[in-house]
Every structure is written in C-alpha cells, then in structure tokens.
mmCIF file of C-alpha atoms in Angstrom:
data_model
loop_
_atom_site.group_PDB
_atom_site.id
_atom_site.type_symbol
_atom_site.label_atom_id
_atom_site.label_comp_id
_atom_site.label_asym_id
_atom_site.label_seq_id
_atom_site.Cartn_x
_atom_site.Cartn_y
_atom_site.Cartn_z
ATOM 1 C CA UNK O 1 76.399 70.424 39.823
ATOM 2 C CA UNK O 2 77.079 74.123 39.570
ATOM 3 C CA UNK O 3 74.344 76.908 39.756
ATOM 4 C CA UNK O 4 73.465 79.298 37.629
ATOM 5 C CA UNK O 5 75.819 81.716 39.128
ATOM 6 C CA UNK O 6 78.240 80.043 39.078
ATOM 7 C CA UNK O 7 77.935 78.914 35.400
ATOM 8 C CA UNK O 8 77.873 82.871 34.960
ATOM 9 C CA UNK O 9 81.290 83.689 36.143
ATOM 10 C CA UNK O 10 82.651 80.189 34.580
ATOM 11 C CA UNK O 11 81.774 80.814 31.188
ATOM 12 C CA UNK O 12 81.451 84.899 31.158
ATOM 13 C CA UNK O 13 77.473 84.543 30.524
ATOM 14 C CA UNK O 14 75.094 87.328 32.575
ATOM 15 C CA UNK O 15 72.947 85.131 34.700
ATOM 16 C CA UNK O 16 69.892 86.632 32.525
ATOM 17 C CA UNK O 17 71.482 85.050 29.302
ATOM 18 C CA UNK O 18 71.424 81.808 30.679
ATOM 19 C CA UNK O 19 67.639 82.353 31.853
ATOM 20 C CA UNK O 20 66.914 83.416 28.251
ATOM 21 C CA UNK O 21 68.941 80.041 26.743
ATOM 22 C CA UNK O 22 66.310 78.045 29.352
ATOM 23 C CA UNK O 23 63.054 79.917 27.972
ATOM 24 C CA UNK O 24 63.424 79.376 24.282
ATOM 25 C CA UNK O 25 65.021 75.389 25.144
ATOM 26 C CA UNK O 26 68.581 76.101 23.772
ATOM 27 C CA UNK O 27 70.373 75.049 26.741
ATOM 28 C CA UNK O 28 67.957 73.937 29.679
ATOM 29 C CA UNK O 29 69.262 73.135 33.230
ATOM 30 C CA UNK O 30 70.167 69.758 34.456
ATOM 31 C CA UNK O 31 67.737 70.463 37.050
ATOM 32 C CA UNK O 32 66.068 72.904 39.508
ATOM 33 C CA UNK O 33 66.684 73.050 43.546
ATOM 34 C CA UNK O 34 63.531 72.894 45.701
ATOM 35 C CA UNK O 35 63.757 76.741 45.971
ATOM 36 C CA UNK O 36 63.547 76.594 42.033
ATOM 37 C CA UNK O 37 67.358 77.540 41.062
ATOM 38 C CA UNK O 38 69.019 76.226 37.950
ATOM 39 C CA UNK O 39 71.462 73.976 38.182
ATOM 40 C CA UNK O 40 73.888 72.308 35.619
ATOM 41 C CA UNK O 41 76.183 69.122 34.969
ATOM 42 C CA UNK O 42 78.816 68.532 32.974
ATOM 43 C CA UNK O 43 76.698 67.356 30.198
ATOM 44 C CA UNK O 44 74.971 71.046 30.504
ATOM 45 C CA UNK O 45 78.239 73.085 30.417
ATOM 46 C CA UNK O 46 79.785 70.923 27.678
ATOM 47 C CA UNK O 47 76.624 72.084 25.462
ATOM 48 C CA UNK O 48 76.886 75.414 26.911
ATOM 49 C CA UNK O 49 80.998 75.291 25.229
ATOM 50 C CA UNK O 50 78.767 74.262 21.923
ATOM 51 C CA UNK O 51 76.729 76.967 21.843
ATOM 52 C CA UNK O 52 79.547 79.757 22.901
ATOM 53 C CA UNK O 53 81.634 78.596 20.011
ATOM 54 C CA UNK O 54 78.865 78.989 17.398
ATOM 55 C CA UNK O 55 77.952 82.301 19.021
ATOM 56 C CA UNK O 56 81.843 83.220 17.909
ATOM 57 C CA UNK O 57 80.861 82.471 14.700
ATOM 58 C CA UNK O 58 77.710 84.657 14.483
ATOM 59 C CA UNK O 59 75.043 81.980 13.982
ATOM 60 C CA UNK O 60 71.751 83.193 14.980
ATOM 61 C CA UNK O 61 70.348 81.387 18.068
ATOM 62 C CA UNK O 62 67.469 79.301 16.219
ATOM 63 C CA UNK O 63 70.113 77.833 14.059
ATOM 64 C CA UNK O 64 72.461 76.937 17.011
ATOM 65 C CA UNK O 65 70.008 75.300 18.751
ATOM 66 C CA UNK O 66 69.624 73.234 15.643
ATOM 67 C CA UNK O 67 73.193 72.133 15.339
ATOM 68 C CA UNK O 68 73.753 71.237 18.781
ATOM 69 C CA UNK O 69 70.720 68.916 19.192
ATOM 70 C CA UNK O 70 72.412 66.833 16.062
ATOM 71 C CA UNK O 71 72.386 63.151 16.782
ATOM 72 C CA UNK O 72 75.429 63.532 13.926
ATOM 73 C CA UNK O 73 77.230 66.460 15.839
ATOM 74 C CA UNK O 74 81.363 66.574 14.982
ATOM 75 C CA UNK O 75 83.012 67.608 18.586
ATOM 76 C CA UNK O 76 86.021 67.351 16.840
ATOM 77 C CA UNK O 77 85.263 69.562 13.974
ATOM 78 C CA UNK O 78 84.451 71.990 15.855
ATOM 79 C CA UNK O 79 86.782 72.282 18.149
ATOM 80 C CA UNK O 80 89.379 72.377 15.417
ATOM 81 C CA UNK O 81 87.395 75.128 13.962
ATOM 82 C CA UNK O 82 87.270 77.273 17.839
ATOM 83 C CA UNK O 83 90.735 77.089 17.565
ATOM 84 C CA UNK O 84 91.528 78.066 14.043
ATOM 85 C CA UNK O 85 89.469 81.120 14.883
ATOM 86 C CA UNK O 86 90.943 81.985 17.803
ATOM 87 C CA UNK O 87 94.629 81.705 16.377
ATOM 88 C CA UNK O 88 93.117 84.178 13.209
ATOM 89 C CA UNK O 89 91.964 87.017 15.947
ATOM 90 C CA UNK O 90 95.491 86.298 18.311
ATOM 91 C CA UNK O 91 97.180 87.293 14.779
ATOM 92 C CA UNK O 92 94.430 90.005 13.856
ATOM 93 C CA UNK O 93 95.322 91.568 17.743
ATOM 94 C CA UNK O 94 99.089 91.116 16.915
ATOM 95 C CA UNK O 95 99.110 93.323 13.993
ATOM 96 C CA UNK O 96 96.969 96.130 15.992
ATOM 97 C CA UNK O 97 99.729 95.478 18.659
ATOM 98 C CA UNK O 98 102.187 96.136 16.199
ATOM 99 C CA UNK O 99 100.631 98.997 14.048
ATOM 100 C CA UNK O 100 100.363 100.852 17.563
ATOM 101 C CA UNK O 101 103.942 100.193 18.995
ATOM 102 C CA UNK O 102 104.822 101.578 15.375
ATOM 103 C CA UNK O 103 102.537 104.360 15.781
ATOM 104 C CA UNK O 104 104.146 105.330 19.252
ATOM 105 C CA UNK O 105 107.155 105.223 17.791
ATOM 106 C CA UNK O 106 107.344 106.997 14.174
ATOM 107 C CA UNK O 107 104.434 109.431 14.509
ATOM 108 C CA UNK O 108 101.579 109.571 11.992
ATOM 109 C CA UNK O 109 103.854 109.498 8.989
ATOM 110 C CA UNK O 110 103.477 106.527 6.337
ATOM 111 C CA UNK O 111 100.299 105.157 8.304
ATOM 112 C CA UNK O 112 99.069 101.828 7.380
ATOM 113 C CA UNK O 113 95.793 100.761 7.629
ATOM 114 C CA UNK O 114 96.063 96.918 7.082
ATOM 115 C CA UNK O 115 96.189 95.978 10.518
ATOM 116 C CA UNK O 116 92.341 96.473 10.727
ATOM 117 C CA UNK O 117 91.798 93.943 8.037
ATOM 118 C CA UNK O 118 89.477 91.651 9.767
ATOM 119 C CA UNK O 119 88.691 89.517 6.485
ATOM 120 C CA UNK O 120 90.410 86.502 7.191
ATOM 121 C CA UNK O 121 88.099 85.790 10.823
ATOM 122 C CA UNK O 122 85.204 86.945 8.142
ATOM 123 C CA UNK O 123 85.846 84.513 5.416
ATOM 124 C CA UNK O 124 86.541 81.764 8.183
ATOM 125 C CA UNK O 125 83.420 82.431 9.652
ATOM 126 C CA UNK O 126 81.445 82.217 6.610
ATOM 127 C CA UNK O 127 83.313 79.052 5.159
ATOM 128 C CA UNK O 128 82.054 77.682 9.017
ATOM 129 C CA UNK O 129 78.457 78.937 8.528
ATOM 130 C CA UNK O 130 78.637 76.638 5.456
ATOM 131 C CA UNK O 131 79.514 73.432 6.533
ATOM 132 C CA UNK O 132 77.187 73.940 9.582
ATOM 133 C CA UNK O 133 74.531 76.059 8.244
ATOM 134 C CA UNK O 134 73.654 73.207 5.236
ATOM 135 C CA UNK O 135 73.357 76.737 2.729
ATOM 136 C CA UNK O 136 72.415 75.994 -0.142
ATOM 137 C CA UNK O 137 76.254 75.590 -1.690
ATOM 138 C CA UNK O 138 76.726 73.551 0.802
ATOM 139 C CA UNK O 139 74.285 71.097 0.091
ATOM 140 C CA UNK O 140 74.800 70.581 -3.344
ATOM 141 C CA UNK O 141 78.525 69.564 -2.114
ATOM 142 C CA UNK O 142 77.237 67.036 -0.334
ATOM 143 C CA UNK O 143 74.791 65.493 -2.992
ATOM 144 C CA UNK O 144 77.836 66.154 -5.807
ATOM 145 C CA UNK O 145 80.365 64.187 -3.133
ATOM 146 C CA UNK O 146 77.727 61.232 -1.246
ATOM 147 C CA UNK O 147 79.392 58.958 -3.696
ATOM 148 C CA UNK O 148 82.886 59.594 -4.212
ATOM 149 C CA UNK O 149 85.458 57.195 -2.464
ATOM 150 C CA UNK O 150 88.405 58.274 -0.378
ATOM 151 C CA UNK O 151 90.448 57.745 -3.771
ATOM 152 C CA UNK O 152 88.245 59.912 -5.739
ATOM 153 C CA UNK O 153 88.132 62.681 -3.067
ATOM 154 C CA UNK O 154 92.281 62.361 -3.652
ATOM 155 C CA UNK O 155 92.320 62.645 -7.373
ATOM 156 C CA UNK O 156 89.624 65.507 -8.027
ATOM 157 C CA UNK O 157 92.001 67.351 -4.582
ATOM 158 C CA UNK O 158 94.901 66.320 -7.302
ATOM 159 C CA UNK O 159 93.276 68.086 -9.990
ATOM 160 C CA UNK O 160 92.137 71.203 -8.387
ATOM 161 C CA UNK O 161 95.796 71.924 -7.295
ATOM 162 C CA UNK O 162 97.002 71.251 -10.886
ATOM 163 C CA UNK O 163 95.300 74.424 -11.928
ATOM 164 C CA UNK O 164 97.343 76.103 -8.912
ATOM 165 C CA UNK O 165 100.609 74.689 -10.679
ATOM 166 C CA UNK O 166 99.035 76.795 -13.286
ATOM 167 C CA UNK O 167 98.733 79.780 -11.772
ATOM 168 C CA UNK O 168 102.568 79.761 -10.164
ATOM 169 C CA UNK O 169 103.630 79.135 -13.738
ATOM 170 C CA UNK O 170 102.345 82.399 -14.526
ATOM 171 C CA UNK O 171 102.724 84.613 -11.444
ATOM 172 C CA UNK O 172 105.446 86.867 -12.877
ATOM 173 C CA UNK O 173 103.024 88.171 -14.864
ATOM 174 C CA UNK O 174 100.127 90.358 -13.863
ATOM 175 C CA UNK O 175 97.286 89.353 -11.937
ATOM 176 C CA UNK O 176 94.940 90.701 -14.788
ATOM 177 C CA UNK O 177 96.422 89.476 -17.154
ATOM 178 C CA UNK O 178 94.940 86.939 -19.812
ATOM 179 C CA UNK O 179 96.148 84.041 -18.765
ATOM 180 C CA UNK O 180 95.660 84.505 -15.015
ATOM 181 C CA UNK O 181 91.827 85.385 -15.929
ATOM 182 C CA UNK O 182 91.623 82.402 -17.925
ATOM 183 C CA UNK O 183 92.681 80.250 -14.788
ATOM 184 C CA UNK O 184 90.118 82.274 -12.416
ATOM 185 C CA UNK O 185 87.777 81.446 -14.950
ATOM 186 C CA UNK O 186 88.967 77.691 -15.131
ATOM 187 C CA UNK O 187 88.893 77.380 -11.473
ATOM 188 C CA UNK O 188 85.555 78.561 -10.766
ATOM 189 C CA UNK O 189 83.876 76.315 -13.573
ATOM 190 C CA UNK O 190 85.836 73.520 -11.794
ATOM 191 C CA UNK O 191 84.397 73.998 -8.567
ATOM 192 C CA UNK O 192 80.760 74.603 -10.047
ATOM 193 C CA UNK O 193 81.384 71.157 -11.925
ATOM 194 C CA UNK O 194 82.556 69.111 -9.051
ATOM 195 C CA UNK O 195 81.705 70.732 -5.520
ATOM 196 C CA UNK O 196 78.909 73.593 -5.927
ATOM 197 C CA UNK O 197 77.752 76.402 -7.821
ATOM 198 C CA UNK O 198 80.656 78.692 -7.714
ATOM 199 C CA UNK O 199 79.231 82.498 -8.084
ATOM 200 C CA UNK O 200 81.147 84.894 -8.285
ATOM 201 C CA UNK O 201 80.969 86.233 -4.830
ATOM 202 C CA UNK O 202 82.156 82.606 -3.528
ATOM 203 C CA UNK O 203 84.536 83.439 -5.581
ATOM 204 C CA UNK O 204 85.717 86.132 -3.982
ATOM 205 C CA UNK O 205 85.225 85.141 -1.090
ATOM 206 C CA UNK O 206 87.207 81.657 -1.766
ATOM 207 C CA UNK O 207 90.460 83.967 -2.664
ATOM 208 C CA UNK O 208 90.238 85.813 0.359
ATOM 209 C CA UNK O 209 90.344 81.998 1.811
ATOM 210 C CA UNK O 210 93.275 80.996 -0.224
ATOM 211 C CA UNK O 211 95.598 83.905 1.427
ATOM 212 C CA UNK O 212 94.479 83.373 5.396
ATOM 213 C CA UNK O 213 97.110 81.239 6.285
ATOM 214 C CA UNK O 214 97.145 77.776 7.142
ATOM 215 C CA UNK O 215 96.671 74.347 5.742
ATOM 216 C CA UNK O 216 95.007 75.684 2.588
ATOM 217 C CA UNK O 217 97.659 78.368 1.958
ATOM 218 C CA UNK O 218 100.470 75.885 2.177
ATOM 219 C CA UNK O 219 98.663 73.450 -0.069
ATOM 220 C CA UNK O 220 98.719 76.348 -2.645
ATOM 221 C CA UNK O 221 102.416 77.371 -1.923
ATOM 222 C CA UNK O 222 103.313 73.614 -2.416
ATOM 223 C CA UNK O 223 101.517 73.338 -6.051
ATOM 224 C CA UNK O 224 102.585 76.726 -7.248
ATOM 225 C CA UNK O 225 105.782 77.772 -5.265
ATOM 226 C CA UNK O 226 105.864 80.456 -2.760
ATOM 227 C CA UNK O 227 104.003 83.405 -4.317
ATOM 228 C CA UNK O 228 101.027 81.510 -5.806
ATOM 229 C CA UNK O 229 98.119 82.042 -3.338
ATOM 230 C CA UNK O 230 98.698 85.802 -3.685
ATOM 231 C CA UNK O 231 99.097 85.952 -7.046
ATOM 232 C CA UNK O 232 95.614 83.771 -7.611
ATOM 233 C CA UNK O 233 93.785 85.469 -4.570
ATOM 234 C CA UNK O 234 94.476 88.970 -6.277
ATOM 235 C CA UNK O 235 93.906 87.348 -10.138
ATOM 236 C CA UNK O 236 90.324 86.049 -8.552
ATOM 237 C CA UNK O 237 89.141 89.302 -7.053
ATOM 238 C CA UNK O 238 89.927 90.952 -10.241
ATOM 239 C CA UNK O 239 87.980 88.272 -11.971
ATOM 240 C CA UNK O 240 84.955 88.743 -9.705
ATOM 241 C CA UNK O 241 85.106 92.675 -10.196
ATOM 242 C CA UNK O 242 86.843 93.405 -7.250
#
C-alpha cells in the first residue's frame, strides 16, 4: 500500500488532485487508515497510469472515468497508443532542439518556423479521442465493420491502398492538379462508403495523419513509392480548402 503522498511524488499528481479524483469516484482509494488517510494498491495505481494517459490525450475527466470502468478496456491498445505519443513529442522536442542549436549558431537569418508544428501529437490525439470517445464517426465504423471477417478487413485494406498506387502514379505532377483532386475525391467517397462519413475536415485531418510517420506512412510509401504520402497529404488539404 502506498499513501496518498506518496502516490503524489510517484506519479507527479498534487496530493489535492488525487483528493479531487476520490470526490467525483474517478479513482477512489484502496482504502482509508484509522486516522482517515488514503491509501492505494497496485490495482489503484495501475488505474491511476489509465487515467494519466488519457489525461495526455485531453479527454475531459467525465469521459475518462467512463473508459476506464470498461469491462471491455484494451491495456494493450493503449499502451501502444502512450507510447506512439510520447515518441511524436520526443521528435516534436528534437526539432525545437535543433531549430535552437541552429539559431545559436547562424543568427536570425533564414528562420524557420516548422519546428513548432505540433500537428502530428494533434491529429494523433484526435484519431485516439475516436476510437475511445465512440464519436459519432466512430460508431458508424463499427456498425459498417461488426460483420466483416479478418479476410474482408484484408481486401477492403487492399483496396484503399490501390488508390495510393494511384496517387504515386501521379505525384510528379501537381498536388492540385486534376487528377490528384479526382483521387482526394475518390478516397474520401471510399472511406464514407466503407468506414464512416468522411467530411471534409476528417479529411483534412486524415492527410495530416498520412504524413506523421509511422506504420501508416510506410504503408503509403510501400503502395505509392517514396513521395506518395506527401504528395496525397498536400493534394487532400487542397481538396478540403486548405
């Protein structure tokens, strides 16, 4: 059992936090001493972990407490997900690191500003707030998908990244052009048809995805060739008015 100040220095959480969690039933103690201190198990502290990761992710406290008192709650999931974050802000420190070493070095002249791009921890967090969230998009995923087998899920992956063949067929040409607007166009109506209503925005915020790095990057880079999530990230944001 640890206390309640101890739990504080553990997990970098003011003792009056923790007090809070225990009034509104997010995270209650394990149990109280005889003088009426909070104390906490394993059990406790492994919630506790829970709850810090989704606070990461800028969920709102009524909807964390939700998530963690799943019967159907995916440890693994999102664990993977604490780290995938936390590798996207390492690299989004990196290139601040970098940008000011430059900085130090060469003066003011031919500043950059892309170092303070946080989108890619922003798109992340919203894909997160998705999948955990059950938004509206989300949900109609999971109706559109209850029924598809593993083989299905494998064919309609197959045909989404045929359109990215499409787009690195193209991606000597410009990102506004016709034919990469026709593929924005084409890719969106897929999604909408098999996975959710794809607005605009998601959209957007689905190319931003697309160039973060990663699994899904690769994927693209292996339909397309090296080039292609760029060239459809920056064909998609023109699309969506961007």
């Amino acid at each position: 059992m640890k206390t309640v100040n101890e739990v504080s220095k553990l997990a970098g959480v003011s003792i009056r936090t923790l007090q809070y969690y225990d009034k509104i039933g997010l995270l209650r103690p394990t149990e109280y001493t005889e003088a009426g201190y909070r104390l906490y198990d394993d059990t406790a502290l492994e919630r506790l972990h829970r709850i810090l990761l989704f606070r990461e992710l800028e969920f709102p406290l009524k909807d964390i407490k939700e998530i963690v008192s799943r019967s159907d709650f995916d440890k693994k999931k999102a664990l993977d997900q604490q780290i995938k974050l936390l590798e996207l802000k390492k690299e989004h420190i990196e290139n601040l690191l970098t940008m000011c070493r430059d900085l130090k070095r060469r003066g003011v002249k031919n500043l950059s500003f892309t170092a303070f791009d946080s989108s890619k921890i922003e798109e992340y967090s919203r894909m997160a707030k998705e999948q955990w969230g059950k938004t509206p998009a989300y949900k109609e995923f999971e109706e559109k998908s209850k029924n598809r087998t593993k083989e299905d899920e494998k064919n309609l992956m197959g045909e989404l990244m045929k359109i990215f063949e499409e787009f690195g067929s193209i991606k000597e040409k410009e990102p506004s052009s016709k034919e990469a607007q026709a593929l924005a166009k084409k890719l969106q109506d897929f999604i909408t048809k098999n996975m959710y209503t794809c607005t605009k925005e998601i959209l957007s915020g689905l190319g931003k995805w697309y160039v973060s790095g990663g699994e899904v990057t690769d994927n693209i880079e292996n339909a397309g060739g090296a080039g292609t999530a760029e060239f459809a990230s920056k064909a998609i944001q023109i699309y969506c008015g961007n």
